[in-house]
Coordinates of C-alpha atoms in Angstrom, one line a residue:
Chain A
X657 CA -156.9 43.8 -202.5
X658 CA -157.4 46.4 -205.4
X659 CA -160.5 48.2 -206.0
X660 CA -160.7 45.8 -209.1
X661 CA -160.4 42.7 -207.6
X662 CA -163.2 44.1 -204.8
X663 CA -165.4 44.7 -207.6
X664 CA -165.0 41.3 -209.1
X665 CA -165.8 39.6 -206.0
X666 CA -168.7 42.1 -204.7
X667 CA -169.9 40.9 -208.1
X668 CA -169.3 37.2 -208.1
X669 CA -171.1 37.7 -205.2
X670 CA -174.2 39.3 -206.3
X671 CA -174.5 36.8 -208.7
X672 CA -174.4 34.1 -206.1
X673 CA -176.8 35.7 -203.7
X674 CA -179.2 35.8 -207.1
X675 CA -178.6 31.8 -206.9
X676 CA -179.3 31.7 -203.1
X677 CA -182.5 30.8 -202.6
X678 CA -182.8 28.2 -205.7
X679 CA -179.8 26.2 -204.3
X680 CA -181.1 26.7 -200.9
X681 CA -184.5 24.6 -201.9
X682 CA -182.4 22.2 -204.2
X683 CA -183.9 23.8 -207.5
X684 CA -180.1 24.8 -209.1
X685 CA -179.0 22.6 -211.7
X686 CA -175.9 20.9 -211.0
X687 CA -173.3 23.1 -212.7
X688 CA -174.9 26.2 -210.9
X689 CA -174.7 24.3 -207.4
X690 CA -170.9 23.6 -207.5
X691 CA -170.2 27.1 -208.7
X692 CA -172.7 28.3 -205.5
X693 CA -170.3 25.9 -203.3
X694 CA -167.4 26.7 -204.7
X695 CA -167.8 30.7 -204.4
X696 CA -169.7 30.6 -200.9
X697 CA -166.1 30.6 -198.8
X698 CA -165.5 33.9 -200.1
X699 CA -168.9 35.2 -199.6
X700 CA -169.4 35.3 -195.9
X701 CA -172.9 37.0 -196.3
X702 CA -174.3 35.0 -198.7
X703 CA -173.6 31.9 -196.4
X704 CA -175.4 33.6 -193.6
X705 CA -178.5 34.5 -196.0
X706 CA -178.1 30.6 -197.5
X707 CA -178.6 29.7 -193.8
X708 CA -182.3 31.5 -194.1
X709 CA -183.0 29.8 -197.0
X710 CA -182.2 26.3 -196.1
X711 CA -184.3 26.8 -192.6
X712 CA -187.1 28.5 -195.3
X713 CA -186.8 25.1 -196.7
X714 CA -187.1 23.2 -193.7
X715 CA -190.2 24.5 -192.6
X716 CA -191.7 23.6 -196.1
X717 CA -191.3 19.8 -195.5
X718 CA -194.0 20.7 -192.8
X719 CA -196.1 22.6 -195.3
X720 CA -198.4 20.0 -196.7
X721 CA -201.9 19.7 -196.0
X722 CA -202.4 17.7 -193.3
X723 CA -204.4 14.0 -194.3
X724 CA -204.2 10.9 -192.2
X725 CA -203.0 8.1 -193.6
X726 CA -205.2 4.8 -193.9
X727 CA -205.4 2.8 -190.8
X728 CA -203.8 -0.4 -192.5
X729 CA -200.9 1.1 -193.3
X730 CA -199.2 0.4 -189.9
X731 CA -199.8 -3.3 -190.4
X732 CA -198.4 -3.2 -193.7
X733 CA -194.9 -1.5 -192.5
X734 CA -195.2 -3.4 -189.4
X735 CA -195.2 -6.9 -192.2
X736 CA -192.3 -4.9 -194.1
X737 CA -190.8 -4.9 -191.1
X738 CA -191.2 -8.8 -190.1
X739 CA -189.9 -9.7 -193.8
X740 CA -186.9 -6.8 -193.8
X741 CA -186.1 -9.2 -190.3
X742 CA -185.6 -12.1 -192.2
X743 CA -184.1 -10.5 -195.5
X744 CA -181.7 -7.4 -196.0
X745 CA -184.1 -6.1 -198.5
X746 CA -188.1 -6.0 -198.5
X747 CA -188.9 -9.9 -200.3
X748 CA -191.3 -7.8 -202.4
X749 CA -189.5 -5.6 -205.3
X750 CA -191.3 -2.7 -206.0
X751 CA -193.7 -3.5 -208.7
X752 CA -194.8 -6.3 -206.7
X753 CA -195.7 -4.0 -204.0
X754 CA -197.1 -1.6 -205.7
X755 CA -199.0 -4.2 -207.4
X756 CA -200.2 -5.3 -204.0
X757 CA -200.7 -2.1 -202.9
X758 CA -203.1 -1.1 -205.6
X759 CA -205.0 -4.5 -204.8
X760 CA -205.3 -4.4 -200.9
X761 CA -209.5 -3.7 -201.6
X762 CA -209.3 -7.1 -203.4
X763 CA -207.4 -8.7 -200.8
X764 CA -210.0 -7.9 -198.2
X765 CA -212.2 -8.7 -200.0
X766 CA -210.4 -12.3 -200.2
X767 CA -209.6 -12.4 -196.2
X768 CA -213.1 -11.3 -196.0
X769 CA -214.6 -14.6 -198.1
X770 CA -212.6 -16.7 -196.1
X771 CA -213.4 -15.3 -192.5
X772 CA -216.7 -15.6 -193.6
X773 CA -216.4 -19.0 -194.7
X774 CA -216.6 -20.3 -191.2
X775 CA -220.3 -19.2 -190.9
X776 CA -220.7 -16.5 -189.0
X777 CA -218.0 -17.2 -186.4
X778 CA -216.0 -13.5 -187.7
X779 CA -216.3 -12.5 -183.6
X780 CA -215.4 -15.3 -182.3
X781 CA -212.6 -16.1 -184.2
X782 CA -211.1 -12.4 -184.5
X783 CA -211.0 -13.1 -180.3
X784 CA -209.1 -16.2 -180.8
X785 CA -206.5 -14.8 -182.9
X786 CA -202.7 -14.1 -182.0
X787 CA -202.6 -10.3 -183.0
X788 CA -200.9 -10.5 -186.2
X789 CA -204.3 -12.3 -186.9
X790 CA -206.5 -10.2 -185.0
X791 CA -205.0 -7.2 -186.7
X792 CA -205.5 -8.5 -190.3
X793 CA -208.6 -9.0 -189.3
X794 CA -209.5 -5.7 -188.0
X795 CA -208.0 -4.6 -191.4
X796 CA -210.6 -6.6 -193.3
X797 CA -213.3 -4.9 -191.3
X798 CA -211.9 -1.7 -191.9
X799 CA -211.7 -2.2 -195.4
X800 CA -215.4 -4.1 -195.8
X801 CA -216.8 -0.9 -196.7
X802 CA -214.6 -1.0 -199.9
X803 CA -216.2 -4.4 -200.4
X804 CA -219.2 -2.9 -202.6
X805 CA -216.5 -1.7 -204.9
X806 CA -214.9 -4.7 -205.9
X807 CA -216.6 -6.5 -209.1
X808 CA -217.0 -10.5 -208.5
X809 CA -213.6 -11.9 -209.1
X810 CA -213.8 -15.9 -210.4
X811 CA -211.8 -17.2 -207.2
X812 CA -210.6 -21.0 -206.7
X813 CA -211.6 -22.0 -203.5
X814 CA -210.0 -25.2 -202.5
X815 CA -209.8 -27.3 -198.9
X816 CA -206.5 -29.1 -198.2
X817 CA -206.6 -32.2 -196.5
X818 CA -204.1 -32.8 -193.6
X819 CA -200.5 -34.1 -193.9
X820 CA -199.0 -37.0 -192.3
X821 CA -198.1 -34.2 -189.4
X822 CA -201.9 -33.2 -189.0
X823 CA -204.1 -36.0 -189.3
X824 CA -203.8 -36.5 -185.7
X825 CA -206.0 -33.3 -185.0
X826 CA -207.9 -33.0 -188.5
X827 CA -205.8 -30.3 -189.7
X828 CA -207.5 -28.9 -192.7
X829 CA -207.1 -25.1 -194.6
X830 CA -208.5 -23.3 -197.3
X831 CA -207.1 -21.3 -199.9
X832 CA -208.8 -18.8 -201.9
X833 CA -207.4 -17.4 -204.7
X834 CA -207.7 -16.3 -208.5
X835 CA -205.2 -18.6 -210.5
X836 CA -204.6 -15.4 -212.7
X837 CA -203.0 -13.4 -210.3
X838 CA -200.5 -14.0 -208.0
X839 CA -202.4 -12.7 -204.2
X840 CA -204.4 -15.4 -202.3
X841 CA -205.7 -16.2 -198.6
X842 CA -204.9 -19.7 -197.0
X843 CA -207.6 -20.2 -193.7
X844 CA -206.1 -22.9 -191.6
X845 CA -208.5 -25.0 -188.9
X846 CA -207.7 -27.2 -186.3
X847 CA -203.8 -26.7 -186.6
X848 CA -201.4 -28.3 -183.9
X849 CA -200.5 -25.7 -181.0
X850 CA -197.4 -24.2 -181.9
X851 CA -194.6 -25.0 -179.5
X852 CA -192.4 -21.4 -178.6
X853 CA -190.4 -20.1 -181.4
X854 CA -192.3 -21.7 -184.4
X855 CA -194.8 -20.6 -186.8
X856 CA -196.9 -22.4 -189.7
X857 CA -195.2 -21.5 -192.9
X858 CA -197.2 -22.0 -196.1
X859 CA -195.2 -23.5 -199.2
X860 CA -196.1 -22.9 -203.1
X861 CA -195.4 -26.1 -204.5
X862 CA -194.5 -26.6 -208.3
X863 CA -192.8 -29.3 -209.6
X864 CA -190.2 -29.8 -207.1
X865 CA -190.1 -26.4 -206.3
X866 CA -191.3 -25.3 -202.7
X867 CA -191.8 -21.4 -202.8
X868 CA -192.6 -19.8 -199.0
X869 CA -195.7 -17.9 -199.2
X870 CA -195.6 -16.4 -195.5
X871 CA -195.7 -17.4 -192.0
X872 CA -198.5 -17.2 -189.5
X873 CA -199.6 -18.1 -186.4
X874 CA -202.4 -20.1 -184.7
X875 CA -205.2 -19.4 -182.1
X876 CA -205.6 -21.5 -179.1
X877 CA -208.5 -23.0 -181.0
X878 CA -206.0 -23.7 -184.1
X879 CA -207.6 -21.3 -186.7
X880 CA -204.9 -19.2 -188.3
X881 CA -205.1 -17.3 -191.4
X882 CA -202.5 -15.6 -194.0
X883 CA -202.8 -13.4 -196.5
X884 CA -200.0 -14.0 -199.5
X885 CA -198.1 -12.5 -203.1
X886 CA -196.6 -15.4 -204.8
X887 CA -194.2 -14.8 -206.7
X888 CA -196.1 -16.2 -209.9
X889 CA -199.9 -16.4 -211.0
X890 CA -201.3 -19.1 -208.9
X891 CA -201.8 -21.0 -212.0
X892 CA -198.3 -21.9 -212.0
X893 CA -198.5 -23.5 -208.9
X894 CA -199.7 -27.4 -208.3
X895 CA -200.4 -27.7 -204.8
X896 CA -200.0 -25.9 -201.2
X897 CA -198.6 -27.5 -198.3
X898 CA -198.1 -26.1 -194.6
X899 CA -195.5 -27.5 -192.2
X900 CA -194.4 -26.3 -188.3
X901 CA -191.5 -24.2 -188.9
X902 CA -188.9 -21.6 -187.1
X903 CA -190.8 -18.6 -186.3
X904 CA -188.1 -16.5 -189.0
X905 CA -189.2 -18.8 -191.4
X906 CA -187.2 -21.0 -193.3
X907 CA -185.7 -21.4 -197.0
X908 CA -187.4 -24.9 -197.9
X909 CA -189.8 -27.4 -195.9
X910 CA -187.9 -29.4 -192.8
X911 CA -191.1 -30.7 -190.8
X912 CA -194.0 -32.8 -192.6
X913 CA -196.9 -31.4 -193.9
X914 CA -199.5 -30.4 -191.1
X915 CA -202.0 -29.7 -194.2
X916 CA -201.1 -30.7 -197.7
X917 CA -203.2 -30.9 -201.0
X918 CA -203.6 -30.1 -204.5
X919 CA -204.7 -26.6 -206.2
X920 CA -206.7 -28.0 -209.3
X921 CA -208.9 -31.1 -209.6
X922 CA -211.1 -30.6 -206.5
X923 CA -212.3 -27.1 -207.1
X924 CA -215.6 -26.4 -206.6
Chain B
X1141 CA -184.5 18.5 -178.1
X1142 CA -188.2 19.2 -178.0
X1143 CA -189.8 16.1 -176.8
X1144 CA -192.5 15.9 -179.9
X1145 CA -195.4 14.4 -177.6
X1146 CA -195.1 16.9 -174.9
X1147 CA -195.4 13.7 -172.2
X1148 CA -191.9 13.3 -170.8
X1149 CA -192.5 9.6 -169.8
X1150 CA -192.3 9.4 -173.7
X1151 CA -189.2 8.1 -175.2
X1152 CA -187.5 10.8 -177.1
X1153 CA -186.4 10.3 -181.0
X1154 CA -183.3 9.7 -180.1
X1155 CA -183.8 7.3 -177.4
X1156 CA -185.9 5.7 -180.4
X1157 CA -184.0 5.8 -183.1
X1158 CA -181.0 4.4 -180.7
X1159 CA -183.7 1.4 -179.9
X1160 CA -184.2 0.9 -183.5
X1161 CA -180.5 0.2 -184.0
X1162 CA -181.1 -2.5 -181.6
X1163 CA -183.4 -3.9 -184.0
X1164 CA -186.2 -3.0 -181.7
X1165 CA -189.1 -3.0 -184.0
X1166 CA -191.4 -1.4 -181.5
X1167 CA -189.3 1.5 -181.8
X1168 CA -190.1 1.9 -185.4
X1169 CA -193.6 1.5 -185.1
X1170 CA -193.5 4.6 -182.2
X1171 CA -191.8 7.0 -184.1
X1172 CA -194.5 5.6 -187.0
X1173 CA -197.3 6.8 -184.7
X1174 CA -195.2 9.8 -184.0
X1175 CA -194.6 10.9 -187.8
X1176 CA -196.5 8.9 -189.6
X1177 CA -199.2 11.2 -190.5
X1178 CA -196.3 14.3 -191.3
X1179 CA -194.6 11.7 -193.6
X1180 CA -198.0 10.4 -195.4
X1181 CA -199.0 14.0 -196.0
X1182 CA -195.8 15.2 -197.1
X1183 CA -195.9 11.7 -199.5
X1184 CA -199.4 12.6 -201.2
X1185 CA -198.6 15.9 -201.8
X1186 CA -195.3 14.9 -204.1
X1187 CA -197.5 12.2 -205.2
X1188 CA -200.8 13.2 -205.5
X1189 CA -201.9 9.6 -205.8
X1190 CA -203.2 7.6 -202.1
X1191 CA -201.5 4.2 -203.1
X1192 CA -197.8 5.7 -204.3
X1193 CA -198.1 8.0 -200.9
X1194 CA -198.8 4.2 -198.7
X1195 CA -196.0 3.2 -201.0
X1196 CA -193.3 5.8 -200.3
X1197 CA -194.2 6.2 -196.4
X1198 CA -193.6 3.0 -195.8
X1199 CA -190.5 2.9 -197.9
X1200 CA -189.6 5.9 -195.9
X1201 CA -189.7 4.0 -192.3
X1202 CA -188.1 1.0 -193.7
X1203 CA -184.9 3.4 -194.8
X1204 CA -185.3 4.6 -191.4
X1205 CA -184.9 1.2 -190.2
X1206 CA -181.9 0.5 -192.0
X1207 CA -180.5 3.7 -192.0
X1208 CA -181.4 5.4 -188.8
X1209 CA -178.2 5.3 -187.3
X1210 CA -177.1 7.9 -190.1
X1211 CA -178.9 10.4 -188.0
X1212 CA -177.9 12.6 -184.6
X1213 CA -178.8 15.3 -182.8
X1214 CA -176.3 17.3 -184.5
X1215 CA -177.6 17.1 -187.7
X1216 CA -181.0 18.5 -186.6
X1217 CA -184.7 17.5 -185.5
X1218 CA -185.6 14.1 -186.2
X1219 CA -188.7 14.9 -187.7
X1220 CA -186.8 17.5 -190.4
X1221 CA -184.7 14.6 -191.2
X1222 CA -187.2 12.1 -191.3
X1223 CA -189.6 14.4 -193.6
X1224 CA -186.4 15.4 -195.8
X1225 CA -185.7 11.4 -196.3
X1226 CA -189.6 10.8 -197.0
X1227 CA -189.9 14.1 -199.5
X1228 CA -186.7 12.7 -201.5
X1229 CA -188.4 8.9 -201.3
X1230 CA -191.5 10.4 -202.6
X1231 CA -189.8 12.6 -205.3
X1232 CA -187.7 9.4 -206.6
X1233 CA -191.3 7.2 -206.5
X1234 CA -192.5 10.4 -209.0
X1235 CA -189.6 10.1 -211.2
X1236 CA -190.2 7.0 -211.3
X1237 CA -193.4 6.5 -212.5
X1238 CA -192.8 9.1 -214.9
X1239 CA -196.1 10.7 -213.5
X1240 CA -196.2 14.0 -213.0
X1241 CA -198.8 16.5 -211.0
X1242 CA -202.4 15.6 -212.0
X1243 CA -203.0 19.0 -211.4
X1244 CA -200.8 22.2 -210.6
X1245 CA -204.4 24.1 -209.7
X1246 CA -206.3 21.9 -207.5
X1247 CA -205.1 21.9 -203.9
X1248 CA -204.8 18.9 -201.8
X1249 CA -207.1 19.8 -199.6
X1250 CA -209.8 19.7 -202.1
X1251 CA -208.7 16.2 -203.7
X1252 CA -211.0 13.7 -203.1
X1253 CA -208.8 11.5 -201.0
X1254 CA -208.1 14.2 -198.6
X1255 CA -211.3 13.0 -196.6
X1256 CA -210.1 12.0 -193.6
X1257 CA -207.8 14.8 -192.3
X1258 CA -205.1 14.6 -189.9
X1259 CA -205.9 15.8 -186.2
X1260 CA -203.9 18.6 -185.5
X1261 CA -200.1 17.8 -184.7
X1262 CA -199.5 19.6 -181.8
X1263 CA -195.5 20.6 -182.7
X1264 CA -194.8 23.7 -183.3
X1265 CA -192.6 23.0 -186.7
X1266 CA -196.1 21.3 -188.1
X1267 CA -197.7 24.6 -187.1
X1268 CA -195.0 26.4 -188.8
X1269 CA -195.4 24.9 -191.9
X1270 CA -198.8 25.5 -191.9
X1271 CA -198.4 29.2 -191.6
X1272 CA -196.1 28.9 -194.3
X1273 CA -198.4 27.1 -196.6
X1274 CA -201.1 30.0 -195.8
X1275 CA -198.2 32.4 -197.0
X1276 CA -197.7 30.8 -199.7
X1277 CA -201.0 31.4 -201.3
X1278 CA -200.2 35.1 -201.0
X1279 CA -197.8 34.6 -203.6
X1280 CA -198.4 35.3 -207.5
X1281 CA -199.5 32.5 -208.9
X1282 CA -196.5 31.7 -211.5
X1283 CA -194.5 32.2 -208.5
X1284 CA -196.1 29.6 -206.5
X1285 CA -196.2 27.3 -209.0
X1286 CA -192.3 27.2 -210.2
X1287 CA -191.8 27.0 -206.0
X1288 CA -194.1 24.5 -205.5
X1289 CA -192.4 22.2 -208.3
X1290 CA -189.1 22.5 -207.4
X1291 CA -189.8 21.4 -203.6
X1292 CA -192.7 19.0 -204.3
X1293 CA -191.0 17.5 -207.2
X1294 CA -187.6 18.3 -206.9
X1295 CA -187.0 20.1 -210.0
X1296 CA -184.2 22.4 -210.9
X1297 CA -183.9 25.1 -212.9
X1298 CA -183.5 23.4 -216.4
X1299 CA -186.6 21.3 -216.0
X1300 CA -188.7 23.7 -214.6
X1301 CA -187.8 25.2 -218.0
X1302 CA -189.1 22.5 -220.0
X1303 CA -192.0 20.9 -218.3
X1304 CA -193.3 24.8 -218.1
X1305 CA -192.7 25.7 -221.4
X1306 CA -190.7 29.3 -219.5
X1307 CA -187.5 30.6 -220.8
X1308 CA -184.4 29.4 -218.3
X1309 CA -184.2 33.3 -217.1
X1310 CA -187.9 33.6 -216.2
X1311 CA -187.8 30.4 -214.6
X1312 CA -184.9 31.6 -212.8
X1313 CA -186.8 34.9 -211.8
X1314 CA -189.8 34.1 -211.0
X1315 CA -187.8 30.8 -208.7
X1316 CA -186.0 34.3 -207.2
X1317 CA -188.9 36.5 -206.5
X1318 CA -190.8 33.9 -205.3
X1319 CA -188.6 32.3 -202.7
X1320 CA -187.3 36.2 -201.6
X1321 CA -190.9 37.2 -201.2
X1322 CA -191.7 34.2 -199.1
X1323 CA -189.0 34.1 -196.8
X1324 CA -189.6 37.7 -196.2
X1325 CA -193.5 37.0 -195.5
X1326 CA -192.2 34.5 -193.1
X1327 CA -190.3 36.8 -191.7
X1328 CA -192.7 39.3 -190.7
X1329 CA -195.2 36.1 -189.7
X1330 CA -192.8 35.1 -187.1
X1331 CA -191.9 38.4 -185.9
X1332 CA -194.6 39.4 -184.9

């Protein structure tokens, strides 16, 4: 090699070492990062001091200041999880979500109402409950001292009769909800046990349109409770029915209605 | 591979992240326990906002879940990968929201959401980067600043340029002096 072409490449490589530590954190634009990839084979120190940049870069992703996340975030990714399960992507896009996320106060505030409903039997009930249920619940408690901060929402707060499937045990559930938005809570008493390997699944029912809201589970007493984002304001919907199901769920109703009723004309 | 909980009756990440291929969802929620504060911190730092952090941790698990098979031994701790997945998650939530920092001078620590602090995570890479952080306030200001948005918002050169209001070669210098004075702080901070 000449003593010009040395020169060239000692300063090719200067100028890449000057690049070094920008592409090591990812901060190069794209045209600089394919020259600093294509000129790095013929640079064998400037590989070795990229190497010191990337680890630099490493230990940053462990540079932030230390805050604990909320406690109900573990139930929510555990939930992710159950739906991601059933679908190859989360059922909730990402506005959704972050709708839901931004809300989760007013959603306690909703499970909340409806634990309460049952008159002062919170206790006794969050001991009855499966664990999804007992966890939800825990979440609500958790989040009661948000409570103060949400303003009085105009809920609908409707009781559904039983179906031709619970009459036998006086099935009945509530659903709270505002018929603006599109979150609500459904409180179901006196449900059928649930043989192995089935759940309840709730069913948003327009026209002849049966929309799944979410599954849950029952207590030995029968009380069981879900929390639920419909897809639409819950003005769009008519009534809410619950049937016995497959514990994955399934894509329309195949049992009858354990708990069936209207949404509008009963509300008080 | 450094068993992260110091308790060798603990599955390692790699005996969970194996698990979770098996669609073991207890798996997931381990390493969650495991990372989950490293991942939320890192989050609400990029973000800056509590919800969008929730948002992009769990988004970060659930790619883990999906995805976890894309990592191995070779490529690395499992906490490094995990963090670099969550700090890109994070950065793409940012871009996406079109938000950017509420503030370039007020620390996280200070924010009001930063209440409830994490108890200490006893790995040394966590420690590291704490050390690091500490470093980096030893740095001149204009110099932290173009560092800290590059990495905690992934921005390059160009748009450091333009959300600054810097000429491209300051930008470029100050992205220089800063990163060469840091990683020769760290140096002496770990060579001691």
């Amino acid at each position: 090699m000449s003593d010009l072409q040395t020169a060239t490449q000692r300063e090719a490589c200067d100028e890449l070492r000057e690049l070094l530590p920008a592409f090591g954190l990812g901060a190069a634009d794209p045209d600089e990062a394919t020259w600093v990839k294509s000129r790095l084979a013929d640079c064998p120190e400037a590989a070795q001091e990229l190497t010191a940049y990337a680890a630099l870069a490493e230990v940053m992703l462990y540079s932030a200041p230390p805050v604990r996340p909320p406690a109900y975030l573990a139930e929510r990714l555990r939930a992710a999880l159950a739906q991601a399960q059933h679908r190859p992507e989360p059922a909730v896009d990402r506005p959704q979500r972050r709708w839901l996320a931004s809300r989760l106060p007013a959603l306690a505030a909703l499970a909340l109402a409806v634990l309460l409903l049952a008159g002062g039997l919170l206790a006794a009930q969050v001991a009855g409950l499966r664990s999804q249920q007992r966890e939800l619940a825990a979440q609500v408690e958790r989040q009661s001292a948000l409570l103060a901060a949400v303003g009085e929402g105009t809920y609908l707060r409707v009781t559904l009769p039983a179906g031709p499937a619970g009459e036998a045990a006086g099935a009945e559930a509530t659903v709270i909800c505002d018929p603006e938005r599109s979150v609500g809570v459904v409180y179901a008493r006196n449900m059928p046990p649930l043989p192995a390997g089935q759940a309840y699944q709730v069913w948003l029912i327009r026209g002849e349109e049966r929309t799944s809201a979410g599954l849950f589970h029952v207590s030995e007493e029968g009380r069981g409770l879900l929390t639920f984002q419909a897809p639409l304001p819950m003005r769009q919907y008519d009534s809410v029915g619950i049937t016995m199901e497959p514990a994955t769920g399934s894509p329309a109703p195949t049992t009858s209605a354990v708990v069936r009723g209207p949404l509008y004309g009963q509300e008080y | 591979m450094t068993d992260p909980v110091g308790d060798p009756r603990s599955p390692t990440d790699q005996e969970l992240v194996h698990r979770i291929t098996q669609s073991d969802e207890g798996a997931l929620m381990l390493l969650y326990e495991r990372y989950g504060g490293q991942v939320y911190s890192l989050a609400l730092r990029v973000l800056r906002n509590p919800a969008l952090a929730e948002e992009a941790t769990q988004d970060t698990f659930l790619k883990v879940w999906h995805k976890g098979v894309q990592w191995s031994p070779s490529k690395g701790l499992f906490s490094s990968w995990l963090l670099t997945v969550a700090r890109y998650t994070a950065i793409d939530h940012l871009r996406r929201e079109r938000r950017q920092v509420l503030s370039r001078t007020t620390p996280p620590e200070v924010a009001p959401w930063a209440s409830a602090r994490l108890p200490s995570v006893d790995t040394p890479r966590w420690q590291d980067g704490q050390v690091l952080r500490t470093l980096m306030e030893q740095l001149p200001a204009e110099q932290r600043t173009v560092i800290e948005l590059a990495f905690y918002q992934g921005m390059t050169h160009s748009e450091l340029a333009e959300h600054l209001g810097w000429p491209l070669g300051t930008v470029k210098t100050r992205l220089r002096l800063g990163l060469q004075k840091l990683r020769s702080l760290w140096q002496e901070a770990t060579q001691r």
